[in-house]
Short mmCIF file of C-alpha atoms in Angstrom, two decimals:
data_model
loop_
_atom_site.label_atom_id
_atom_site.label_comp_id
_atom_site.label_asym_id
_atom_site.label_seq_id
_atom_site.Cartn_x
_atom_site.Cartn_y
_atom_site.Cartn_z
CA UNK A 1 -13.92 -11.98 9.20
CA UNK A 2 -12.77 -15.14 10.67
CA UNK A 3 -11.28 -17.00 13.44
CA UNK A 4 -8.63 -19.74 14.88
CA UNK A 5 -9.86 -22.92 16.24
CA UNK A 6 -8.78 -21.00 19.09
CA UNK A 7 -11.13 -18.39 18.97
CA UNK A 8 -8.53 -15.30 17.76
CA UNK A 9 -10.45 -13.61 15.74
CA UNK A 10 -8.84 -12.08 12.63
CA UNK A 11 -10.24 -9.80 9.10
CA UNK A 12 -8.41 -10.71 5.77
CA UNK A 13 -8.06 -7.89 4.10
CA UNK A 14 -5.67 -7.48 0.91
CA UNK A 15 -4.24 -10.73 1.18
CA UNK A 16 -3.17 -10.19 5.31
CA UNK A 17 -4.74 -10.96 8.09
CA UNK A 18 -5.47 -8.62 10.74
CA UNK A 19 -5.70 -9.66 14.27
CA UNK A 20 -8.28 -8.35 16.26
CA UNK A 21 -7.79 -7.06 19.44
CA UNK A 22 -11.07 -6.50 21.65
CA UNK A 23 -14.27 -7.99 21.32
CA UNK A 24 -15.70 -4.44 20.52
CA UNK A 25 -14.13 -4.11 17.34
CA UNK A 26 -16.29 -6.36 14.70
CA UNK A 27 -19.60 -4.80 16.34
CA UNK A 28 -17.66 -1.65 15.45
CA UNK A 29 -16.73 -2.17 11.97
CA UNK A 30 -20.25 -3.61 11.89
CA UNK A 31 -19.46 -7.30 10.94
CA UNK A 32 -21.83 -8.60 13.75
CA UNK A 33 -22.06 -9.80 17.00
CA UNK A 34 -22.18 -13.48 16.12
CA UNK A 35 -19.16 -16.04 15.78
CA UNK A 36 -17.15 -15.64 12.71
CA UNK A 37 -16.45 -18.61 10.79
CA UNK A 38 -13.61 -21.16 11.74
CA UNK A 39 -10.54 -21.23 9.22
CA UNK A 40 -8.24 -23.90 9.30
CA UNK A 41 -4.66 -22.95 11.27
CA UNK A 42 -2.74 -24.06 8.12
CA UNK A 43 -4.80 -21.57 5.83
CA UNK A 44 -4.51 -18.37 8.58
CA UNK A 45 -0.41 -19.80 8.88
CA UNK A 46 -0.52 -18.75 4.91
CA UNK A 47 -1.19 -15.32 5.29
CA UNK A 48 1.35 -12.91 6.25
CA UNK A 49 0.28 -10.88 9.28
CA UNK A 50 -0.97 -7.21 8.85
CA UNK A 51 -1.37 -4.62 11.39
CA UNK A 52 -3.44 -5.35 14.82
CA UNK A 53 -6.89 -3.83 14.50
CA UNK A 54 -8.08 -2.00 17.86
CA UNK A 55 -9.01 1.25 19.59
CA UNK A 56 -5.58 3.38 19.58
CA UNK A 57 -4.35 3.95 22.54
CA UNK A 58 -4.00 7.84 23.43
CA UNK A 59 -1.48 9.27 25.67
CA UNK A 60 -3.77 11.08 28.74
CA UNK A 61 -6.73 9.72 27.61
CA UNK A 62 -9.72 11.36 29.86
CA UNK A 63 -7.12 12.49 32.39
CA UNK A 64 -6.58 15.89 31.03
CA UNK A 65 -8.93 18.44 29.11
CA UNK A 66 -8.35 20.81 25.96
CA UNK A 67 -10.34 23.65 25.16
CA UNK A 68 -11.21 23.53 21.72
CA UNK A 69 -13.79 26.03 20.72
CA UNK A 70 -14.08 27.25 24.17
CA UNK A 71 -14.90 23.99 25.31
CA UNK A 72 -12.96 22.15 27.60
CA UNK A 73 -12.81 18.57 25.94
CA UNK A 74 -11.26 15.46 27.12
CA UNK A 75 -8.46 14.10 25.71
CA UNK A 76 -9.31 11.05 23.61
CA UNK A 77 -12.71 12.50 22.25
CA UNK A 78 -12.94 12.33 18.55
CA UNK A 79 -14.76 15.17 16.39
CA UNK A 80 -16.62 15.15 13.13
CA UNK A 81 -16.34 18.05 10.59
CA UNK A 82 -18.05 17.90 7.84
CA UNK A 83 -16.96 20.02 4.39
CA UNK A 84 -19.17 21.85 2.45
CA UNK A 85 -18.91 18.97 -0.32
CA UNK A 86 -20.03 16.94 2.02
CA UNK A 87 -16.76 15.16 3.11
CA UNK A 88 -16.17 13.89 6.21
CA UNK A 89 -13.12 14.80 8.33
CA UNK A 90 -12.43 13.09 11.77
CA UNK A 91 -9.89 14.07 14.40
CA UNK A 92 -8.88 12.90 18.04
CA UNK A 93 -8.04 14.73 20.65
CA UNK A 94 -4.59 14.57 21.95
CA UNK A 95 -2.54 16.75 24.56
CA UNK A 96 -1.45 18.90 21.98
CA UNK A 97 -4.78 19.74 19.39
CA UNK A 98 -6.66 17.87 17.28
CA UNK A 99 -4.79 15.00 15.07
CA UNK A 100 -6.64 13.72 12.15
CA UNK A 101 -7.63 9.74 12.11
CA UNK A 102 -9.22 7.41 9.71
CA UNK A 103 -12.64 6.44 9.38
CA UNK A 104 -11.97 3.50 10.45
CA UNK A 105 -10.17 4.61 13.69
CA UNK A 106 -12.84 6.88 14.59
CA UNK A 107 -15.23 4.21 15.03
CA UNK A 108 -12.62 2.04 17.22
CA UNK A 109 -12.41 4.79 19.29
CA UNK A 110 -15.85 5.91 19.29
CA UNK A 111 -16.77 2.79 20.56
CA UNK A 112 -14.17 2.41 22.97
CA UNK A 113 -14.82 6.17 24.75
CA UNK A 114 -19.05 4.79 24.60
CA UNK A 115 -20.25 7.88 22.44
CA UNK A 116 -20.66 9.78 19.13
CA UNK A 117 -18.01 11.88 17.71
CA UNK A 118 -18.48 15.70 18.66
CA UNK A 119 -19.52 17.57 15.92
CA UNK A 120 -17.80 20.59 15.00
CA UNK A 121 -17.75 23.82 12.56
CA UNK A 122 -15.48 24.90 10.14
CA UNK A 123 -14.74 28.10 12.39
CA UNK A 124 -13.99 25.67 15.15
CA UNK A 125 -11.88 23.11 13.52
CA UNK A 126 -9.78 26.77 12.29
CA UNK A 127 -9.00 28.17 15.73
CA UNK A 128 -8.57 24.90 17.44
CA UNK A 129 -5.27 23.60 18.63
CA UNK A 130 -3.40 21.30 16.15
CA UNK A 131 -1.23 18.51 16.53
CA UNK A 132 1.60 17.42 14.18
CA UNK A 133 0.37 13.79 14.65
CA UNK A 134 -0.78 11.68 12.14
CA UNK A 135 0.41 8.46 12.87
CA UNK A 136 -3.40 7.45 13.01
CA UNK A 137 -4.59 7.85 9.31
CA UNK A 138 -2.97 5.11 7.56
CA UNK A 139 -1.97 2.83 10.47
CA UNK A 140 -5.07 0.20 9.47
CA UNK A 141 -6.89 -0.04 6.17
CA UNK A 142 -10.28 1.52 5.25
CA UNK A 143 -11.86 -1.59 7.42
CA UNK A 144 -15.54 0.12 7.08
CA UNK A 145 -15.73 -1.19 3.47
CA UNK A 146 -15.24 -4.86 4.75
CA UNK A 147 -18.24 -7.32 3.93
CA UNK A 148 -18.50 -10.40 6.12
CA UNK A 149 -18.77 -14.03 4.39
CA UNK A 150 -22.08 -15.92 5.94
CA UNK A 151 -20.64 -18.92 7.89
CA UNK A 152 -21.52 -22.24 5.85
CA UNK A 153 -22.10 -20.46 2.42
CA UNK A 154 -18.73 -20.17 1.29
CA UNK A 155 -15.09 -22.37 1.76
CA UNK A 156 -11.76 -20.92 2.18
CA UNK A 157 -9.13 -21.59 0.11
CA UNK A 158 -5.88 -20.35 -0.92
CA UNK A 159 -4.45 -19.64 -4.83
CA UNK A 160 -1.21 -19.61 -4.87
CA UNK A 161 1.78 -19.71 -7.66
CA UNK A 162 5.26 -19.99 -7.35
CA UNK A 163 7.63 -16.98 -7.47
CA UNK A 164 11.17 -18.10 -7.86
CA UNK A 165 11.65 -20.78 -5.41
CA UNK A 166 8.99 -19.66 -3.21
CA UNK A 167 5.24 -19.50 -3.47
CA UNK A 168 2.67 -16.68 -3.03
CA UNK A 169 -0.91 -17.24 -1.65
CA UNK A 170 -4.11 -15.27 -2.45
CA UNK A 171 -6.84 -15.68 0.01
CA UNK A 172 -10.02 -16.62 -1.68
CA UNK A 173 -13.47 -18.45 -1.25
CA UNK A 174 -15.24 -20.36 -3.30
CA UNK A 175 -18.91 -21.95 -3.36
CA UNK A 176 -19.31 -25.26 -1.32
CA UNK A 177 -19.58 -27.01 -4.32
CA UNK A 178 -16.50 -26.11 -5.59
CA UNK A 179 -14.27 -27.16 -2.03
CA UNK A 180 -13.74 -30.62 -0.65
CA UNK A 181 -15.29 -29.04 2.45
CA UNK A 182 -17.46 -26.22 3.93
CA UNK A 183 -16.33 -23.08 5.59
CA UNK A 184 -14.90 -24.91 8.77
CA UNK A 185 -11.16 -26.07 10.11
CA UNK A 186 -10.67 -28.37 7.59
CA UNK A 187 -8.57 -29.08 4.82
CA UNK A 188 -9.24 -31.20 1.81
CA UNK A 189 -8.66 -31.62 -1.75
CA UNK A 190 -11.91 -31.79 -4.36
CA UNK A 191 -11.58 -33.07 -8.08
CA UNK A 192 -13.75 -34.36 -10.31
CA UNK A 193 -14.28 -38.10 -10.61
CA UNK A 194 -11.93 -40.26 -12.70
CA UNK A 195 -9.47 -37.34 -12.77
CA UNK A 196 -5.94 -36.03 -10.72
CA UNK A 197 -3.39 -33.51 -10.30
CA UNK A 198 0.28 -33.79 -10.91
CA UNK A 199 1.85 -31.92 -7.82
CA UNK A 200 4.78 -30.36 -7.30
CA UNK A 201 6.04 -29.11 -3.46
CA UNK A 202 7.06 -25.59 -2.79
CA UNK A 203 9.53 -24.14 -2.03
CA UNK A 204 12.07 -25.98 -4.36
CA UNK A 205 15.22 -27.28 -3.13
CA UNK A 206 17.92 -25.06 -4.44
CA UNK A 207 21.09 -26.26 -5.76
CA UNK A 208 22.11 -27.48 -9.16
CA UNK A 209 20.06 -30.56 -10.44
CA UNK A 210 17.55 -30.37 -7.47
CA UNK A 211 14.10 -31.50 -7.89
CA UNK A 212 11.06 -30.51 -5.48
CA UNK A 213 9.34 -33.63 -4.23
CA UNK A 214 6.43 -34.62 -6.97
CA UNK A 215 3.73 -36.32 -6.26
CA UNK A 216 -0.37 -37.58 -7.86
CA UNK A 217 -3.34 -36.28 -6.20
CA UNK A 218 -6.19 -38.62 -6.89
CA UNK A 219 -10.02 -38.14 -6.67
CA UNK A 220 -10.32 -39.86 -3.80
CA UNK A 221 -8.17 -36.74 -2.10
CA UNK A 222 -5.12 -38.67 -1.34
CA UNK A 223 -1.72 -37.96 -2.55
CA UNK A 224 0.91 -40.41 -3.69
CA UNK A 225 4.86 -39.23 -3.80
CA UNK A 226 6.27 -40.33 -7.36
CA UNK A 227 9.99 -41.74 -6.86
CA UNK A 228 11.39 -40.38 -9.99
CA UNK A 229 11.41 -38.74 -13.10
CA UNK A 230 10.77 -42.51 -14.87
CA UNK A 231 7.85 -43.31 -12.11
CA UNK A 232 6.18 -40.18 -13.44
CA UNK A 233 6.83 -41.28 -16.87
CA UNK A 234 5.45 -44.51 -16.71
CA UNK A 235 2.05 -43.49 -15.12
CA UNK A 236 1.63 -40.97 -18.74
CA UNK A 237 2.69 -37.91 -17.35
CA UNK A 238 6.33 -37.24 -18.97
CA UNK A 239 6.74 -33.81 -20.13
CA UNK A 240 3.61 -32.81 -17.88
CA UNK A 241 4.20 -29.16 -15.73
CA UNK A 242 3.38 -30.11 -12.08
CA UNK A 243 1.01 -27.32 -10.58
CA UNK A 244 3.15 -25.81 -7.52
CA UNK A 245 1.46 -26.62 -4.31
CA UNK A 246 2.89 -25.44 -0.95
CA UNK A 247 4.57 -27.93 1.28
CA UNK A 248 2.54 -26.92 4.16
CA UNK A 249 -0.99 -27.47 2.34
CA UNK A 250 0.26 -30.84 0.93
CA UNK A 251 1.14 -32.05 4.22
CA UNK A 252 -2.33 -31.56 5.23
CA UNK A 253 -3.25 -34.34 2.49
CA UNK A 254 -3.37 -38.00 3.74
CA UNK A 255 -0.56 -40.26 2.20
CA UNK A 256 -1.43 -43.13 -0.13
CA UNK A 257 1.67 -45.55 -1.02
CA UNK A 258 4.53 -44.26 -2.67
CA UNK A 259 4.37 -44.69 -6.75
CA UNK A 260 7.43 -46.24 -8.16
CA UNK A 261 8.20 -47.87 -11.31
CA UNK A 262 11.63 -49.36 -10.24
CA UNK A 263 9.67 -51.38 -7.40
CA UNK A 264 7.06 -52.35 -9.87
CA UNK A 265 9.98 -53.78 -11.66
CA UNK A 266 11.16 -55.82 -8.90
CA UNK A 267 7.89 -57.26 -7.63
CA UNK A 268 7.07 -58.62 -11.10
CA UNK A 269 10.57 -60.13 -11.67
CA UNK A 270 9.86 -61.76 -8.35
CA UNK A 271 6.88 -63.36 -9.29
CA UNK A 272 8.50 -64.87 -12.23
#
């Protein structure tokens, strides 16, 4: 459970994020009534968008009742029916019969129509009215299951490796210690004293010959772009596999000079 800069509050959920769409749903899905933690807008740009997360919207909703176990109901009221092995079955009202919903869209709606689900028989759920709707059982994820991260205990980041010419991300967090910063908006590269990373920027340039942009990430979290395969050479790392970093996450790294043994060259002839 997170949020833009902006305040858009989003869950991550299977490598997506989910956009929220009324305040009502984290108290619903019982992540809290707090503010979610800040991710950077280059981190939620990463993920690929899932579906929205809110109360469904039901044709006729509370302008039109059904009789279901000779009962007029509303339309829009959601019913719980509980097996004899204990499983739970929910269902929604619609102008047609009942039309069986997720767990997870049971609550949204719950808390949207301001009361508990109706509680119904086996006899009942038989003889009632049925509709051939089920667009609401798999239209969001089992969201009940999802754990919020405590703001300042944990940073995001994103592990990613190529595929082809393009790169895949996996949302992830890691301890503090671990990430250049905390859980907040920005970006920054950790590594261990004394020690860097050979990068290489994804996607690659396609075509024959072509070469992504390369470039040394230092301790001090700055990057330097290496001019060539000989620049690379010279500083030790010929025949070294750059680790595939996305273009978007290295432009969020501040530039140091650009490495390059052919200038090197120059400057000392110069001198001479």
């Amino acid at each position: 459970w997170v949020a833009s800069p902006e305040g858009q509050q989003y869950v991550v959920w299977a490598n997506q994020k989910l956009r929220l769409t009324d305040p009502l749903v984290p108290l619903a899905l019982g992540l809290g009534g707090g503010k979610p933690p800040v991710a950077a807008p280059a981190w939620l740009s990463s993920l690929p968008d899932g579906p929205e997360v809110g109360p469904a919207v039901i044709p006729q909703q509370g302008k039109q009742n059904v009789s279901v176990g000779g009962t007029p109901r509303p339309v829009g009221t959601v019913f719980r029916h509980v097996a004899g092995n204990g499983a739970e079955n929910f269902s929604v009202l619609r102008e047609e019969g009942l039309a069986p919903v997720s767990r997870t869209e049971a609550v949204l709606l719950q808390a949207k129509n301001g009361g508990a689900a109706v509680e119904i028989g086996s006899e009942v759920l038989a003889s009632a009215p049925h509709s051939d709707d089920d667009s609401l059982v798999k239209r969001v994820p089992d969201l009940l299951a999802a754990k919020p991260v405590p703001a300042g205990e944990r940073a995001f980041c994103l592990r990613q490796q190529p595929v082809g010419v393009d790169v895949a991300s996996q949302a992830v967090t890691v301890d503090r210690a671990d990430a250049g910063f905390g859980m907040n908006e920005r970006i920054g590269v950790r590594a261990k004293p004394g020690t860097g990373v050979l990068a290489a920027s994804v996607p690659a340039p396609k075509g024959p010959g072509a070469k992504p942009d390369r470039y040394l990430i230092t301790d001090r979290g700055l990057k330097y772009r290496l001019a060539d395969d000989d620049s690379i050479s010279a500083l030790g790392f010929g025949g070294v596999a750059p680790v595939p970093v996305a273009a978007g996450v290295l432009a969020q790294i501040p530039n140091g000079p650009a490495l390059s043994r052919g200038a090197v060259g120059v400057s000392v002839k110069g001198r001479g």
